[in-house]
């Protein structure tokens, strides 16, 4: 069971205009600032869709987006930071006391009373040991070794539009781990509010590209129907 919150903190001012302008300036002999002034919304949308269709995605790198992600587990952020074309700032267990921090409980454990009881016992014992180590004078950076990976955390993430499309394609796939899939969906909901054309077809690659990169088509029809609903 998760209580993840994702908020878009900042983004490139008028990201779609910047991307559309970057795309058009590559092929226009018009005076650059005049080209910018005369760029209309239909031209912007057409330019974005054209470069995406042709795979000329470098222009998307001119738009960046910064998110606050709160309440996911360290299991999730271990996966998140594998996306190297991004910037991350995460709450540090070296400096922040984690005695009272919450923990993520996977649904497979939550719905099994025996598993949940064992899980909670382990969490409680780990928290108590952490407190004991701190009371003994052990520094937080060493006491944290006993903290389970399910502990909740907070992280600030910045990605450009190109990397976000790549991220959504991988992490919204049904084969991705459930928690980062949830984070990705919440991030996509946020960026669609400020850059709807850039992200209009974002999502798992079986939908955005029409083919499963995993070579597994068993879930395609189900995903396709879910995506349309």
PDB file of C-alpha atoms in Angstrom:
ATOM      1  CA  UNK A   1       0.000   0.000   0.000  1.00  0.00           C
ATOM      2  CA  UNK A   2       1.543   3.329  -1.045  1.00  0.00           C
ATOM      3  CA  UNK A   3       0.794   6.952  -0.403  1.00  0.00           C
ATOM      4  CA  UNK A   4       3.047   8.485  -3.032  1.00  0.00           C
ATOM      5  CA  UNK A   5       2.767  12.164  -3.847  1.00  0.00           C
ATOM      6  CA  UNK A   6       4.265  13.718  -6.974  1.00  0.00           C
ATOM      7  CA  UNK A   7       4.284  17.455  -7.646  1.00  0.00           C
ATOM      8  CA  UNK A   8       5.772  19.290 -10.597  1.00  0.00           C
ATOM      9  CA  UNK A   9       7.801  22.043  -8.911  1.00  0.00           C
ATOM     10  CA  UNK A  10       9.188  23.916 -11.918  1.00  0.00           C
ATOM     11  CA  UNK A  11       9.609  23.613 -15.656  1.00  0.00           C
ATOM     12  CA  UNK A  12      11.060  25.456 -18.627  1.00  0.00           C
ATOM     13  CA  UNK A  13       8.964  28.529 -19.288  1.00  0.00           C
ATOM     14  CA  UNK A  14       6.553  27.774 -22.154  1.00  0.00           C
ATOM     15  CA  UNK A  15       8.255  24.409 -22.848  1.00  0.00           C
ATOM     16  CA  UNK A  16       6.375  23.600 -26.036  1.00  0.00           C
ATOM     17  CA  UNK A  17       7.180  26.969 -27.597  1.00  0.00           C
ATOM     18  CA  UNK A  18      10.879  26.498 -26.804  1.00  0.00           C
ATOM     19  CA  UNK A  19      10.888  23.000 -28.285  1.00  0.00           C
ATOM     20  CA  UNK A  20       8.899  24.062 -31.356  1.00  0.00           C
ATOM     21  CA  UNK A  21      11.177  27.050 -31.876  1.00  0.00           C
ATOM     22  CA  UNK A  22      14.323  24.926 -31.552  1.00  0.00           C
ATOM     23  CA  UNK A  23      12.917  22.554 -34.163  1.00  0.00           C
ATOM     24  CA  UNK A  24      12.041  25.297 -36.648  1.00  0.00           C
ATOM     25  CA  UNK A  25      15.242  27.301 -36.268  1.00  0.00           C
ATOM     26  CA  UNK A  26      17.190  24.352 -37.677  1.00  0.00           C
ATOM     27  CA  UNK A  27      15.468  24.782 -41.052  1.00  0.00           C
ATOM     28  CA  UNK A  28      14.593  28.482 -41.203  1.00  0.00           C
ATOM     29  CA  UNK A  29      16.582  31.358 -42.692  1.00  0.00           C
ATOM     30  CA  UNK A  30      14.281  33.864 -41.017  1.00  0.00           C
ATOM     31  CA  UNK A  31      15.771  36.327 -38.507  1.00  0.00           C
ATOM     32  CA  UNK A  32      15.858  34.271 -35.258  1.00  0.00           C
ATOM     33  CA  UNK A  33      14.003  36.622 -32.900  1.00  0.00           C
ATOM     34  CA  UNK A  34      11.407  37.427 -35.540  1.00  0.00           C
ATOM     35  CA  UNK A  35      10.861  33.708 -36.030  1.00  0.00           C
ATOM     36  CA  UNK A  36      10.240  33.378 -32.300  1.00  0.00           C
ATOM     37  CA  UNK A  37       7.792  36.279 -32.236  1.00  0.00           C
ATOM     38  CA  UNK A  38       5.792  34.928 -35.172  1.00  0.00           C
ATOM     39  CA  UNK A  39       5.579  31.349 -33.936  1.00  0.00           C
ATOM     40  CA  UNK A  40       1.930  30.373 -33.397  1.00  0.00           C
ATOM     41  CA  UNK A  41       0.416  27.496 -31.426  1.00  0.00           C
ATOM     42  CA  UNK A  42      -0.456  25.459 -34.542  1.00  0.00           C
ATOM     43  CA  UNK A  43       3.107  25.768 -35.849  1.00  0.00           C
ATOM     44  CA  UNK A  44       4.456  24.736 -32.450  1.00  0.00           C
ATOM     45  CA  UNK A  45       2.268  21.634 -32.297  1.00  0.00           C
ATOM     46  CA  UNK A  46       3.095  20.681 -35.884  1.00  0.00           C
ATOM     47  CA  UNK A  47       6.842  21.036 -35.264  1.00  0.00           C
ATOM     48  CA  UNK A  48       6.738  18.938 -32.102  1.00  0.00           C
ATOM     49  CA  UNK A  49       4.754  16.153 -33.744  1.00  0.00           C
ATOM     50  CA  UNK A  50       7.015  16.179 -36.797  1.00  0.00           C
ATOM     51  CA  UNK A  51      10.286  15.834 -34.885  1.00  0.00           C
ATOM     52  CA  UNK A  52       8.836  13.118 -32.678  1.00  0.00           C
ATOM     53  CA  UNK A  53       7.588  11.194 -35.718  1.00  0.00           C
ATOM     54  CA  UNK A  54      10.975  11.461 -37.431  1.00  0.00           C
ATOM     55  CA  UNK A  55      12.922  10.609 -34.287  1.00  0.00           C
ATOM     56  CA  UNK A  56      14.703  13.978 -34.187  1.00  0.00           C
ATOM     57  CA  UNK A  57      14.386  14.118 -30.420  1.00  0.00           C
ATOM     58  CA  UNK A  58      17.364  16.288 -29.450  1.00  0.00           C
ATOM     59  CA  UNK A  59      15.183  19.417 -29.561  1.00  0.00           C
ATOM     60  CA  UNK A  60      13.110  17.975 -26.711  1.00  0.00           C
ATOM     61  CA  UNK A  61      16.152  18.319 -24.465  1.00  0.00           C
ATOM     62  CA  UNK A  62      15.618  22.100 -24.326  1.00  0.00           C
ATOM     63  CA  UNK A  63      12.629  21.610 -22.011  1.00  0.00           C
ATOM     64  CA  UNK A  64      13.228  20.362 -18.475  1.00  0.00           C
ATOM     65  CA  UNK A  65      10.926  19.504 -15.586  1.00  0.00           C
ATOM     66  CA  UNK A  66      11.578  19.266 -11.853  1.00  0.00           C
ATOM     67  CA  UNK A  67       9.459  17.016  -9.609  1.00  0.00           C
ATOM     68  CA  UNK A  68       9.042  16.444  -5.908  1.00  0.00           C
ATOM     69  CA  UNK A  69       8.407  12.749  -5.215  1.00  0.00           C
ATOM     70  CA  UNK A  70       7.415  11.976  -1.638  1.00  0.00           C
ATOM     71  CA  UNK A  71       6.351   8.779   0.094  1.00  0.00           C
ATOM     72  CA  UNK A  72       7.910   6.195  -2.183  1.00  0.00           C
ATOM     73  CA  UNK A  73      10.326   3.610  -0.814  1.00  0.00           C
ATOM     74  CA  UNK A  74      14.069   3.382  -1.150  1.00  0.00           C
ATOM     75  CA  UNK A  75      13.386   0.312  -3.302  1.00  0.00           C
ATOM     76  CA  UNK A  76      11.735   2.660  -5.766  1.00  0.00           C
ATOM     77  CA  UNK A  77      14.417   5.354  -5.732  1.00  0.00           C
ATOM     78  CA  UNK A  78      17.145   2.734  -6.261  1.00  0.00           C
ATOM     79  CA  UNK A  79      15.453   2.058  -9.601  1.00  0.00           C
ATOM     80  CA  UNK A  80      14.768   5.711 -10.328  1.00  0.00           C
ATOM     81  CA  UNK A  81      18.384   6.862 -10.073  1.00  0.00           C
ATOM     82  CA  UNK A  82      19.437   4.299 -12.669  1.00  0.00           C
ATOM     83  CA  UNK A  83      18.132   6.820 -15.207  1.00  0.00           C
ATOM     84  CA  UNK A  84      21.415   8.661 -15.568  1.00  0.00           C
ATOM     85  CA  UNK A  85      20.317  11.597 -17.749  1.00  0.00           C
ATOM     86  CA  UNK A  86      18.660  13.275 -14.793  1.00  0.00           C
ATOM     87  CA  UNK A  87      19.514  15.156 -11.606  1.00  0.00           C
ATOM     88  CA  UNK A  88      18.578  13.919  -8.127  1.00  0.00           C
ATOM     89  CA  UNK A  89      18.538  15.314  -4.585  1.00  0.00           C
ATOM     90  CA  UNK A  90      17.337  12.814  -1.987  1.00  0.00           C
ATOM     91  CA  UNK A  91      16.751  13.106   1.748  1.00  0.00           C
ATOM     92  CA  UNK A  92      19.925  11.844   3.393  1.00  0.00           C
ATOM     93  CA  UNK A  93      19.896   9.107   5.992  1.00  0.00           C
ATOM     94  CA  UNK A  94      23.312  10.350   7.114  1.00  0.00           C
ATOM     95  CA  UNK A  95      21.814  13.549   8.475  1.00  0.00           C
ATOM     96  CA  UNK A  96      18.078  12.932   8.972  1.00  0.00           C
ATOM     97  CA  UNK A  97      16.805  10.842  11.882  1.00  0.00           C
ATOM     98  CA  UNK A  98      14.584   8.071  10.492  1.00  0.00           C
ATOM     99  CA  UNK A  99      13.085   6.866  13.797  1.00  0.00           C
ATOM    100  CA  UNK A 100       9.551   7.992  12.982  1.00  0.00           C
ATOM    101  CA  UNK A 101       9.553   7.559   9.205  1.00  0.00           C
ATOM    102  CA  UNK A 102       6.847   5.395   7.638  1.00  0.00           C
ATOM    103  CA  UNK A 103       7.264   2.308   5.470  1.00  0.00           C
ATOM    104  CA  UNK A 104       5.711   1.154   2.218  1.00  0.00           C
ATOM    105  CA  UNK A 105       3.768  -2.112   2.420  1.00  0.00           C
ATOM    106  CA  UNK A 106       3.404  -3.980  -0.911  1.00  0.00           C
ATOM    107  CA  UNK A 107      -0.157  -5.093  -1.676  1.00  0.00           C
ATOM    108  CA  UNK A 108       0.914  -8.737  -1.941  1.00  0.00           C
ATOM    109  CA  UNK A 109       1.979  -8.549   1.692  1.00  0.00           C
ATOM    110  CA  UNK A 110      -0.882  -6.334   2.874  1.00  0.00           C
ATOM    111  CA  UNK A 111      -3.555  -8.763   1.690  1.00  0.00           C
ATOM    112  CA  UNK A 112      -1.946 -11.772   3.404  1.00  0.00           C
ATOM    113  CA  UNK A 113      -2.496 -11.550   7.162  1.00  0.00           C
ATOM    114  CA  UNK A 114       0.361 -13.906   8.001  1.00  0.00           C
ATOM    115  CA  UNK A 115       2.802 -12.132   5.717  1.00  0.00           C
ATOM    116  CA  UNK A 116       1.677  -8.738   6.994  1.00  0.00           C
ATOM    117  CA  UNK A 117       2.181  -9.748  10.615  1.00  0.00           C
ATOM    118  CA  UNK A 118       5.691 -11.049   9.903  1.00  0.00           C
ATOM    119  CA  UNK A 119       6.503  -7.969   7.843  1.00  0.00           C
ATOM    120  CA  UNK A 120       5.344  -5.567  10.527  1.00  0.00           C
ATOM    121  CA  UNK A 121       7.291  -7.473  13.173  1.00  0.00           C
ATOM    122  CA  UNK A 122      10.460  -7.112  11.131  1.00  0.00           C
ATOM    123  CA  UNK A 123       9.841  -3.399  10.594  1.00  0.00           C
ATOM    124  CA  UNK A 124       9.192  -2.788  14.290  1.00  0.00           C
ATOM    125  CA  UNK A 125      12.300  -4.711  15.324  1.00  0.00           C
ATOM    126  CA  UNK A 126      14.418  -2.828  12.801  1.00  0.00           C
ATOM    127  CA  UNK A 127      13.111   0.526  14.001  1.00  0.00           C
ATOM    128  CA  UNK A 128      13.794  -0.423  17.613  1.00  0.00           C
ATOM    129  CA  UNK A 129      17.342  -1.537  16.791  1.00  0.00           C
ATOM    130  CA  UNK A 130      17.923   1.718  14.918  1.00  0.00           C
ATOM    131  CA  UNK A 131      16.826   3.682  17.987  1.00  0.00           C
ATOM    132  CA  UNK A 132      19.037   1.581  20.247  1.00  0.00           C
ATOM    133  CA  UNK A 133      22.073   2.149  18.065  1.00  0.00           C
ATOM    134  CA  UNK A 134      21.487   5.904  18.090  1.00  0.00           C
ATOM    135  CA  UNK A 135      21.120   5.827  21.881  1.00  0.00           C
ATOM    136  CA  UNK A 136      24.482   4.045  22.069  1.00  0.00           C
ATOM    137  CA  UNK A 137      26.063   6.947  20.231  1.00  0.00           C
ATOM    138  CA  UNK A 138      26.312   5.232  16.857  1.00  0.00           C
ATOM    139  CA  UNK A 139      26.181   7.927  14.137  1.00  0.00           C
ATOM    140  CA  UNK A 140      23.126   7.996  11.894  1.00  0.00           C
ATOM    141  CA  UNK A 141      25.230   7.171   8.859  1.00  0.00           C
ATOM    142  CA  UNK A 142      26.084   3.804  10.469  1.00  0.00           C
ATOM    143  CA  UNK A 143      22.812   3.130  12.297  1.00  0.00           C
ATOM    144  CA  UNK A 144      21.000   3.385   8.949  1.00  0.00           C
ATOM    145  CA  UNK A 145      22.478   0.040   7.910  1.00  0.00           C
ATOM    146  CA  UNK A 146      19.623  -1.689   9.776  1.00  0.00           C
ATOM    147  CA  UNK A 147      16.836   0.330   8.116  1.00  0.00           C
ATOM    148  CA  UNK A 148      14.756  -1.753   5.655  1.00  0.00           C
ATOM    149  CA  UNK A 149      14.604  -0.608   2.023  1.00  0.00           C
ATOM    150  CA  UNK A 150      10.851  -0.168   2.379  1.00  0.00           C
ATOM    151  CA  UNK A 151      11.368   3.044   4.398  1.00  0.00           C
ATOM    152  CA  UNK A 152       9.695   6.043   2.784  1.00  0.00           C
ATOM    153  CA  UNK A 153      11.828   8.790   1.324  1.00  0.00           C
ATOM    154  CA  UNK A 154      11.686  12.121  -0.467  1.00  0.00           C
ATOM    155  CA  UNK A 155      13.542  12.989  -3.660  1.00  0.00           C
ATOM    156  CA  UNK A 156      13.678  15.898  -6.110  1.00  0.00           C
ATOM    157  CA  UNK A 157      14.136  14.846  -9.732  1.00  0.00           C
ATOM    158  CA  UNK A 158      14.879  16.887 -12.846  1.00  0.00           C
ATOM    159  CA  UNK A 159      14.658  15.401 -16.337  1.00  0.00           C
ATOM    160  CA  UNK A 160      14.403  16.877 -19.803  1.00  0.00           C
ATOM    161  CA  UNK A 161      11.473  16.001 -22.055  1.00  0.00           C
ATOM    162  CA  UNK A 162      13.423  13.508 -24.146  1.00  0.00           C
ATOM    163  CA  UNK A 163      14.558  11.530 -21.111  1.00  0.00           C
ATOM    164  CA  UNK A 164      11.060  11.665 -19.638  1.00  0.00           C
ATOM    165  CA  UNK A 165       9.612  10.047 -22.781  1.00  0.00           C
ATOM    166  CA  UNK A 166      12.236   7.322 -22.485  1.00  0.00           C
ATOM    167  CA  UNK A 167      11.525   6.956 -18.755  1.00  0.00           C
ATOM    168  CA  UNK A 168       7.761   6.644 -19.302  1.00  0.00           C
ATOM    169  CA  UNK A 169       8.289   4.080 -22.046  1.00  0.00           C
ATOM    170  CA  UNK A 170      10.287   1.820 -19.741  1.00  0.00           C
ATOM    171  CA  UNK A 171       8.693   2.413 -16.361  1.00  0.00           C
ATOM    172  CA  UNK A 172       5.023   2.416 -17.363  1.00  0.00           C
ATOM    173  CA  UNK A 173       5.411  -1.023 -18.915  1.00  0.00           C
ATOM    174  CA  UNK A 174       3.431  -3.750 -17.154  1.00  0.00           C
ATOM    175  CA  UNK A 175       6.708  -5.579 -16.544  1.00  0.00           C
ATOM    176  CA  UNK A 176       8.135  -2.683 -14.547  1.00  0.00           C
ATOM    177  CA  UNK A 177       7.954  -2.888 -10.742  1.00  0.00           C
ATOM    178  CA  UNK A 178       4.591  -1.641  -9.463  1.00  0.00           C
ATOM    179  CA  UNK A 179       5.865   1.249  -7.340  1.00  0.00           C
ATOM    180  CA  UNK A 180       7.993   2.972  -9.959  1.00  0.00           C
ATOM    181  CA  UNK A 181       5.169   2.363 -12.445  1.00  0.00           C
ATOM    182  CA  UNK A 182       2.903   4.347 -10.116  1.00  0.00           C
ATOM    183  CA  UNK A 183       5.494   7.112  -9.772  1.00  0.00           C
ATOM    184  CA  UNK A 184       5.865   7.320 -13.556  1.00  0.00           C
ATOM    185  CA  UNK A 185       2.104   7.590 -14.053  1.00  0.00           C
ATOM    186  CA  UNK A 186       1.871  10.416 -11.526  1.00  0.00           C
ATOM    187  CA  UNK A 187       4.776  12.232 -13.179  1.00  0.00           C
ATOM    188  CA  UNK A 188       3.127  11.889 -16.582  1.00  0.00           C
ATOM    189  CA  UNK A 189      -0.111  13.343 -15.220  1.00  0.00           C
ATOM    190  CA  UNK A 190       1.847  16.369 -14.020  1.00  0.00           C
ATOM    191  CA  UNK A 191       3.768  17.137 -17.215  1.00  0.00           C
ATOM    192  CA  UNK A 192       0.707  16.705 -19.421  1.00  0.00           C
ATOM    193  CA  UNK A 193      -0.733  19.791 -17.703  1.00  0.00           C
ATOM    194  CA  UNK A 194       2.060  22.049 -18.974  1.00  0.00           C
ATOM    195  CA  UNK A 195       3.242  20.271 -22.152  1.00  0.00           C
ATOM    196  CA  UNK A 196       0.286  18.287 -23.550  1.00  0.00           C
ATOM    197  CA  UNK A 197       1.598  17.979 -27.121  1.00  0.00           C
ATOM    198  CA  UNK A 198       5.044  16.761 -26.118  1.00  0.00           C
ATOM    199  CA  UNK A 199       3.563  14.052 -23.914  1.00  0.00           C
ATOM    200  CA  UNK A 200       0.309  13.317 -25.744  1.00  0.00           C
ATOM    201  CA  UNK A 201       1.444   9.814 -26.768  1.00  0.00           C
ATOM    202  CA  UNK A 202       3.752   9.105 -23.826  1.00  0.00           C
ATOM    203  CA  UNK A 203       3.397   5.828 -22.004  1.00  0.00           C
ATOM    204  CA  UNK A 204       4.497   2.194 -22.247  1.00  0.00           C
ATOM    205  CA  UNK A 205       6.362   1.507 -25.472  1.00  0.00           C
ATOM    206  CA  UNK A 206       3.788  -0.995 -26.667  1.00  0.00           C
ATOM    207  CA  UNK A 207       1.401   1.972 -26.859  1.00  0.00           C
ATOM    208  CA  UNK A 208       3.738   4.862 -27.722  1.00  0.00           C
ATOM    209  CA  UNK A 209       5.685   2.871 -30.349  1.00  0.00           C
ATOM    210  CA  UNK A 210       3.179   0.164 -31.213  1.00  0.00           C
ATOM    211  CA  UNK A 211       5.476  -2.723 -30.293  1.00  0.00           C
ATOM    212  CA  UNK A 212       6.618  -4.514 -27.155  1.00  0.00           C
ATOM    213  CA  UNK A 213      10.390  -4.057 -26.652  1.00  0.00           C
ATOM    214  CA  UNK A 214      10.368  -6.981 -24.231  1.00  0.00           C
ATOM    215  CA  UNK A 215       9.157  -9.350 -26.949  1.00  0.00           C
ATOM    216  CA  UNK A 216       6.187 -10.214 -24.748  1.00  0.00           C
ATOM    217  CA  UNK A 217       2.844  -9.508 -26.419  1.00  0.00           C
ATOM    218  CA  UNK A 218       0.696 -11.393 -23.915  1.00  0.00           C
ATOM    219  CA  UNK A 219      -0.442  -8.252 -22.104  1.00  0.00           C
ATOM    220  CA  UNK A 220      -0.645  -5.939 -25.135  1.00  0.00           C
ATOM    221  CA  UNK A 221      -4.402  -6.094 -25.747  1.00  0.00           C
ATOM    222  CA  UNK A 222      -5.177  -5.617 -22.062  1.00  0.00           C
ATOM    223  CA  UNK A 223      -2.835  -2.640 -21.819  1.00  0.00           C
ATOM    224  CA  UNK A 224      -4.226  -1.182 -25.042  1.00  0.00           C
ATOM    225  CA  UNK A 225      -7.790  -1.320 -23.721  1.00  0.00           C
ATOM    226  CA  UNK A 226      -6.762   0.090 -20.360  1.00  0.00           C
ATOM    227  CA  UNK A 227      -4.882   2.943 -22.062  1.00  0.00           C
ATOM    228  CA  UNK A 228      -7.915   3.879 -24.120  1.00  0.00           C
ATOM    229  CA  UNK A 229     -10.283   3.863 -21.146  1.00  0.00           C
TER     230      UNK A 229
END
